[in-house]
PDB file of C-alpha atoms in Angstrom:
ATOM      1  CA  UNK R   1     111.392  83.156 127.556  1.00  0.00           C
ATOM      2  CA  UNK R   2     112.853  81.546 130.668  1.00  0.00           C
ATOM      3  CA  UNK R   3     113.402  78.200 128.908  1.00  0.00           C
ATOM      4  CA  UNK R   4     115.131  79.890 125.980  1.00  0.00           C
ATOM      5  CA  UNK R   5     117.362  81.832 128.346  1.00  0.00           C
ATOM      6  CA  UNK R   6     118.280  78.647 130.220  1.00  0.00           C
ATOM      7  CA  UNK R   7     119.268  76.912 126.995  1.00  0.00           C
ATOM      8  CA  UNK R   8     121.541  79.804 126.052  1.00  0.00           C
ATOM      9  CA  UNK R   9     123.073  80.110 129.531  1.00  0.00           C
ATOM     10  CA  UNK R  10     123.810  76.398 129.952  1.00  0.00           C
ATOM     11  CA  UNK R  11     124.805  75.377 126.439  1.00  0.00           C
ATOM     12  CA  UNK R  12     127.068  78.331 125.649  1.00  0.00           C
ATOM     13  CA  UNK R  13     129.739  77.510 128.243  1.00  0.00           C
ATOM     14  CA  UNK R  14     129.773  73.823 127.217  1.00  0.00           C
ATOM     15  CA  UNK R  15     130.398  74.772 123.607  1.00  0.00           C
ATOM     16  CA  UNK R  16     133.102  77.222 124.631  1.00  0.00           C
ATOM     17  CA  UNK R  17     134.912  74.424 126.525  1.00  0.00           C
ATOM     18  CA  UNK R  18     134.641  72.104 123.535  1.00  0.00           C
ATOM     19  CA  UNK R  19     132.881  69.402 125.544  1.00  0.00           C
ATOM     20  CA  UNK R  20     130.491  66.854 124.140  1.00  0.00           C
ATOM     21  CA  UNK R  21     129.812  65.313 120.782  1.00  0.00           C
ATOM     22  CA  UNK R  22     130.366  67.710 117.822  1.00  0.00           C
ATOM     23  CA  UNK R  23     127.059  66.625 116.250  1.00  0.00           C
ATOM     24  CA  UNK R  24     125.266  67.511 119.460  1.00  0.00           C
ATOM     25  CA  UNK R  25     127.128  70.825 119.435  1.00  0.00           C
ATOM     26  CA  UNK R  26     125.642  71.649 116.047  1.00  0.00           C
ATOM     27  CA  UNK R  27     122.182  70.655 117.297  1.00  0.00           C
ATOM     28  CA  UNK R  28     122.652  72.818 120.396  1.00  0.00           C
ATOM     29  CA  UNK R  29     123.747  75.815 118.318  1.00  0.00           C
ATOM     30  CA  UNK R  30     120.683  75.402 116.106  1.00  0.00           C
ATOM     31  CA  UNK R  31     118.506  75.141 119.228  1.00  0.00           C
ATOM     32  CA  UNK R  32     120.159  78.249 120.690  1.00  0.00           C
ATOM     33  CA  UNK R  33     119.505  80.200 117.508  1.00  0.00           C
ATOM     34  CA  UNK R  34     115.892  79.039 117.497  1.00  0.00           C
ATOM     35  CA  UNK R  35     115.432  79.983 121.155  1.00  0.00           C
ATOM     36  CA  UNK R  36     117.129  83.360 120.622  1.00  0.00           C
ATOM     37  CA  UNK R  37     114.674  84.043 117.796  1.00  0.00           C
ATOM     38  CA  UNK R  38     111.766  83.067 120.052  1.00  0.00           C
ATOM     39  CA  UNK R  39     113.022  85.425 122.751  1.00  0.00           C
ATOM     40  CA  UNK R  40     113.423  88.250 120.220  1.00  0.00           C
ATOM     41  CA  UNK R  41     109.916  87.684 118.864  1.00  0.00           C
ATOM     42  CA  UNK R  42     108.379  87.638 122.340  1.00  0.00           C
ATOM     43  CA  UNK R  43     110.196  90.782 123.451  1.00  0.00           C
ATOM     44  CA  UNK R  44     109.239  92.499 120.179  1.00  0.00           C
ATOM     45  CA  UNK R  45     105.582  91.597 120.704  1.00  0.00           C
ATOM     46  CA  UNK R  46     105.647  92.861 124.287  1.00  0.00           C
ATOM     47  CA  UNK R  47     107.193  96.141 123.163  1.00  0.00           C
ATOM     48  CA  UNK R  48     104.818  96.510 120.215  1.00  0.00           C
ATOM     49  CA  UNK R  49     101.710  95.933 122.319  1.00  0.00           C
ATOM     50  CA  UNK R  50     102.989  98.470 124.836  1.00  0.00           C
ATOM     51  CA  UNK R  51     103.620 101.075 122.131  1.00  0.00           C
ATOM     52  CA  UNK R  52     100.384 100.498 120.231  1.00  0.00           C
ATOM     53  CA  UNK R  53      98.074 100.290 123.226  1.00  0.00           C
ATOM     54  CA  UNK R  54      99.822 102.667 125.654  1.00  0.00           C
ATOM     55  CA  UNK R  55     100.042 105.731 123.446  1.00  0.00           C
ATOM     56  CA  UNK R  56      99.923 108.181 126.348  1.00  0.00           C
ATOM     57  CA  UNK R  57     103.472 107.221 127.283  1.00  0.00           C
ATOM     58  CA  UNK R  58     106.108 109.609 125.978  1.00  0.00           C
ATOM     59  CA  UNK R  59     109.489 108.556 124.689  1.00  0.00           C
ATOM     60  CA  UNK R  60     112.657 110.073 126.106  1.00  0.00           C
ATOM     61  CA  UNK R  61     114.115 112.075 123.234  1.00  0.00           C
ATOM     62  CA  UNK R  62     117.771 112.948 122.675  1.00  0.00           C
ATOM     63  CA  UNK R  63     119.858 114.227 119.784  1.00  0.00           C
ATOM     64  CA  UNK R  64     120.784 111.320 117.528  1.00  0.00           C
ATOM     65  CA  UNK R  65     123.480 111.637 114.875  1.00  0.00           C
ATOM     66  CA  UNK R  66     122.095 110.641 111.479  1.00  0.00           C
ATOM     67  CA  UNK R  67     125.133 108.367 111.210  1.00  0.00           C
ATOM     68  CA  UNK R  68     123.840 106.244 114.147  1.00  0.00           C
ATOM     69  CA  UNK R  69     120.517 105.726 112.369  1.00  0.00           C
ATOM     70  CA  UNK R  70     122.361 104.911 109.147  1.00  0.00           C
ATOM     71  CA  UNK R  71     124.745 102.484 110.891  1.00  0.00           C
ATOM     72  CA  UNK R  72     121.745 100.537 112.191  1.00  0.00           C
ATOM     73  CA  UNK R  73     120.300 100.626 108.691  1.00  0.00           C
ATOM     74  CA  UNK R  74     123.556  99.223 107.269  1.00  0.00           C
ATOM     75  CA  UNK R  75     123.486  96.377 109.832  1.00  0.00           C
ATOM     76  CA  UNK R  76     119.964  95.480 108.723  1.00  0.00           C
ATOM     77  CA  UNK R  77     121.005  95.649 105.060  1.00  0.00           C
ATOM     78  CA  UNK R  78     123.989  93.406 105.755  1.00  0.00           C
ATOM     79  CA  UNK R  79     121.723  90.851 107.437  1.00  0.00           C
ATOM     80  CA  UNK R  80     119.341  90.853 104.457  1.00  0.00           C
ATOM     81  CA  UNK R  81     122.302  90.208 102.170  1.00  0.00           C
ATOM     82  CA  UNK R  82     123.548  87.397 104.416  1.00  0.00           C
ATOM     83  CA  UNK R  83     120.231  85.561 104.036  1.00  0.00           C
ATOM     84  CA  UNK R  84     120.137  85.931 100.251  1.00  0.00           C
ATOM     85  CA  UNK R  85     118.508  89.267  99.415  1.00  0.00           C
ATOM     86  CA  UNK R  86     120.142  91.675  96.982  1.00  0.00           C
ATOM     87  CA  UNK R  87     119.939  95.247  98.226  1.00  0.00           C
ATOM     88  CA  UNK R  88     120.415  98.462  96.275  1.00  0.00           C
ATOM     89  CA  UNK R  89     121.148 101.062  98.912  1.00  0.00           C
ATOM     90  CA  UNK R  90     121.614 104.786  98.506  1.00  0.00           C
ATOM     91  CA  UNK R  91     122.652 106.154 101.873  1.00  0.00           C
ATOM     92  CA  UNK R  92     123.792 109.765 101.802  1.00  0.00           C
ATOM     93  CA  UNK R  93     126.238 110.496 104.607  1.00  0.00           C
ATOM     94  CA  UNK R  94     125.413 113.397 106.831  1.00  0.00           C
ATOM     95  CA  UNK R  95     126.996 114.998 109.860  1.00  0.00           C
ATOM     96  CA  UNK R  96     123.567 116.223 110.944  1.00  0.00           C
ATOM     97  CA  UNK R  97     121.559 115.014 113.899  1.00  0.00           C
ATOM     98  CA  UNK R  98     117.878 114.881 114.757  1.00  0.00           C
ATOM     99  CA  UNK R  99     115.764 114.515 117.889  1.00  0.00           C
ATOM    100  CA  UNK R 100     114.501 111.043 118.652  1.00  0.00           C
ATOM    101  CA  UNK R 101     114.606 107.912 120.758  1.00  0.00           C
ATOM    102  CA  UNK R 102     117.320 105.637 119.396  1.00  0.00           C
ATOM    103  CA  UNK R 103     115.892 102.430 120.863  1.00  0.00           C
ATOM    104  CA  UNK R 104     112.399 103.096 119.484  1.00  0.00           C
ATOM    105  CA  UNK R 105     113.790 103.933 116.039  1.00  0.00           C
ATOM    106  CA  UNK R 106     115.757 100.671 116.027  1.00  0.00           C
ATOM    107  CA  UNK R 107     112.437  98.960 116.691  1.00  0.00           C
ATOM    108  CA  UNK R 108     110.927 100.695 113.653  1.00  0.00           C
ATOM    109  CA  UNK R 109     113.789  99.476 111.466  1.00  0.00           C
ATOM    110  CA  UNK R 110     113.525  95.958 112.918  1.00  0.00           C
ATOM    111  CA  UNK R 111     109.806  95.862 112.099  1.00  0.00           C
ATOM    112  CA  UNK R 112     110.411  96.975 108.510  1.00  0.00           C
ATOM    113  CA  UNK R 113     113.204  94.470 107.925  1.00  0.00           C
ATOM    114  CA  UNK R 114     111.310  91.677 109.663  1.00  0.00           C
ATOM    115  CA  UNK R 115     108.500  92.137 107.135  1.00  0.00           C
ATOM    116  CA  UNK R 116     110.997  91.950 104.272  1.00  0.00           C
ATOM    117  CA  UNK R 117     112.342  88.677 105.675  1.00  0.00           C
ATOM    118  CA  UNK R 118     108.826  87.235 106.030  1.00  0.00           C
ATOM    119  CA  UNK R 119     107.253  88.436 102.801  1.00  0.00           C
ATOM    120  CA  UNK R 120     110.013  89.688 100.493  1.00  0.00           C
ATOM    121  CA  UNK R 121     111.006  88.099  97.180  1.00  0.00           C
ATOM    122  CA  UNK R 122     114.736  87.271  97.241  1.00  0.00           C
ATOM    123  CA  UNK R 123     114.798  87.146  93.440  1.00  0.00           C
ATOM    124  CA  UNK R 124     114.086  90.872  93.222  1.00  0.00           C
ATOM    125  CA  UNK R 125     116.124  93.791  94.542  1.00  0.00           C
ATOM    126  CA  UNK R 126     115.261  95.535  97.785  1.00  0.00           C
ATOM    127  CA  UNK R 127     115.721  99.281  97.276  1.00  0.00           C
ATOM    128  CA  UNK R 128     116.624 101.461 100.234  1.00  0.00           C
ATOM    129  CA  UNK R 129     117.337 105.187 100.285  1.00  0.00           C
ATOM    130  CA  UNK R 130     118.220 107.296 103.306  1.00  0.00           C
ATOM    131  CA  UNK R 131     119.053 111.004 103.163  1.00  0.00           C
ATOM    132  CA  UNK R 132     118.656 114.311 104.921  1.00  0.00           C
ATOM    133  CA  UNK R 133     116.439 116.771 103.073  1.00  0.00           C
ATOM    134  CA  UNK R 134     115.196 120.122 104.332  1.00  0.00           C
ATOM    135  CA  UNK R 135     116.513 119.308 107.816  1.00  0.00           C
ATOM    136  CA  UNK R 136     114.566 116.041 108.049  1.00  0.00           C
ATOM    137  CA  UNK R 137     115.608 112.415 107.754  1.00  0.00           C
ATOM    138  CA  UNK R 138     113.972 110.560 104.848  1.00  0.00           C
ATOM    139  CA  UNK R 139     113.911 106.759 104.624  1.00  0.00           C
ATOM    140  CA  UNK R 140     112.441 104.850 101.703  1.00  0.00           C
ATOM    141  CA  UNK R 141     112.266 101.035 101.567  1.00  0.00           C
ATOM    142  CA  UNK R 142     110.830  99.126  98.598  1.00  0.00           C
ATOM    143  CA  UNK R 143     110.659  95.375  98.193  1.00  0.00           C
ATOM    144  CA  UNK R 144     108.829  92.953  95.954  1.00  0.00           C
ATOM    145  CA  UNK R 145     106.376  90.639  97.680  1.00  0.00           C
ATOM    146  CA  UNK R 146     106.927  86.912  97.281  1.00  0.00           C
ATOM    147  CA  UNK R 147     104.238  85.467  95.017  1.00  0.00           C
ATOM    148  CA  UNK R 148     104.379  82.019  96.607  1.00  0.00           C
ATOM    149  CA  UNK R 149     104.223  83.602 100.034  1.00  0.00           C
ATOM    150  CA  UNK R 150     103.189  81.301 102.827  1.00  0.00           C
ATOM    151  CA  UNK R 151      99.889  82.455 104.211  1.00  0.00           C
ATOM    152  CA  UNK R 152     101.186  83.626 107.563  1.00  0.00           C
ATOM    153  CA  UNK R 153      98.802  85.177 109.984  1.00  0.00           C
ATOM    154  CA  UNK R 154      99.674  88.788 110.522  1.00  0.00           C
ATOM    155  CA  UNK R 155      98.031  91.069 113.005  1.00  0.00           C
ATOM    156  CA  UNK R 156      99.819  94.026 111.423  1.00  0.00           C
ATOM    157  CA  UNK R 157     101.024  94.981 114.889  1.00  0.00           C
ATOM    158  CA  UNK R 158     104.581  95.550 113.632  1.00  0.00           C
ATOM    159  CA  UNK R 159     103.491  98.238 111.191  1.00  0.00           C
ATOM    160  CA  UNK R 160     101.059  99.705 113.724  1.00  0.00           C
ATOM    161  CA  UNK R 161     103.921  99.884 116.191  1.00  0.00           C
ATOM    162  CA  UNK R 162     106.179 101.560 113.597  1.00  0.00           C
ATOM    163  CA  UNK R 163     103.437 104.073 112.783  1.00  0.00           C
ATOM    164  CA  UNK R 164     102.917 104.848 116.448  1.00  0.00           C
ATOM    165  CA  UNK R 165     106.642 105.331 117.108  1.00  0.00           C
ATOM    166  CA  UNK R 166     107.122 107.562 114.061  1.00  0.00           C
ATOM    167  CA  UNK R 167     104.141 109.693 115.119  1.00  0.00           C
ATOM    168  CA  UNK R 168     105.582 109.970 118.649  1.00  0.00           C
ATOM    169  CA  UNK R 169     108.620 111.488 116.932  1.00  0.00           C
ATOM    170  CA  UNK R 170     106.443 114.028 115.121  1.00  0.00           C
ATOM    171  CA  UNK R 171     107.245 112.238 111.881  1.00  0.00           C
ATOM    172  CA  UNK R 172     105.283 110.858 108.972  1.00  0.00           C
ATOM    173  CA  UNK R 173     105.045 107.282 107.732  1.00  0.00           C
ATOM    174  CA  UNK R 174     103.308 105.791 104.729  1.00  0.00           C
ATOM    175  CA  UNK R 175     103.156 102.044 104.108  1.00  0.00           C
ATOM    176  CA  UNK R 176     101.363 100.211 101.369  1.00  0.00           C
ATOM    177  CA  UNK R 177     101.525  97.850  98.468  1.00  0.00           C
ATOM    178  CA  UNK R 178     100.755  98.144  94.802  1.00  0.00           C
ATOM    179  CA  UNK R 179     101.558  95.875  91.877  1.00  0.00           C
ATOM    180  CA  UNK R 180     103.445  93.387  94.055  1.00  0.00           C
ATOM    181  CA  UNK R 181     105.739  95.981  95.666  1.00  0.00           C
ATOM    182  CA  UNK R 182     105.601  96.980  99.324  1.00  0.00           C
ATOM    183  CA  UNK R 183     106.721 100.533 100.043  1.00  0.00           C
ATOM    184  CA  UNK R 184     107.556 102.206 103.342  1.00  0.00           C
ATOM    185  CA  UNK R 185     108.314 105.944 103.402  1.00  0.00           C
ATOM    186  CA  UNK R 186     109.335 107.636 106.639  1.00  0.00           C
ATOM    187  CA  UNK R 187     110.161 111.284 107.321  1.00  0.00           C
ATOM    188  CA  UNK R 188     111.518 112.248 110.754  1.00  0.00           C
TER     189      UNK R 188
END
């Protein structure tokens, strides 16, 4: 993580000043993006291990407007669309709020969308629904699994982390696949 941080700290100002060869600038930007991704992955893993293996720890809960959760969801949807996925989203606006830990719930969303990026089929729609029902927040995410998927090793820690976080919120989560479709259903 230190090396990645150094690259970002030292290269950013040079690019801002417009110094150096433009071709090197492109290479540096690509390197920065790669290092930023490495840093994100490492910090995610550290957080996930902490959540999965340190379940006695309690999260600090506050009231979260549903709109905040939905705004984060829209950012994730936008990113999927930027990288070539087509998303059908049904997000019902609500002025309601619920009790939770905003940072931990962002982590849950990041884990779900990370799996779509790794294993999802860009040729098929990703279907996302988010609504309040009976005073609880419901999130449903469905995506087709890439048939030619690269055999990536997966410890499943991302989903275990999501399950643990949702349970810490007193919520329910169901994840699974059938007939080439991966489904995640969360109720908070």
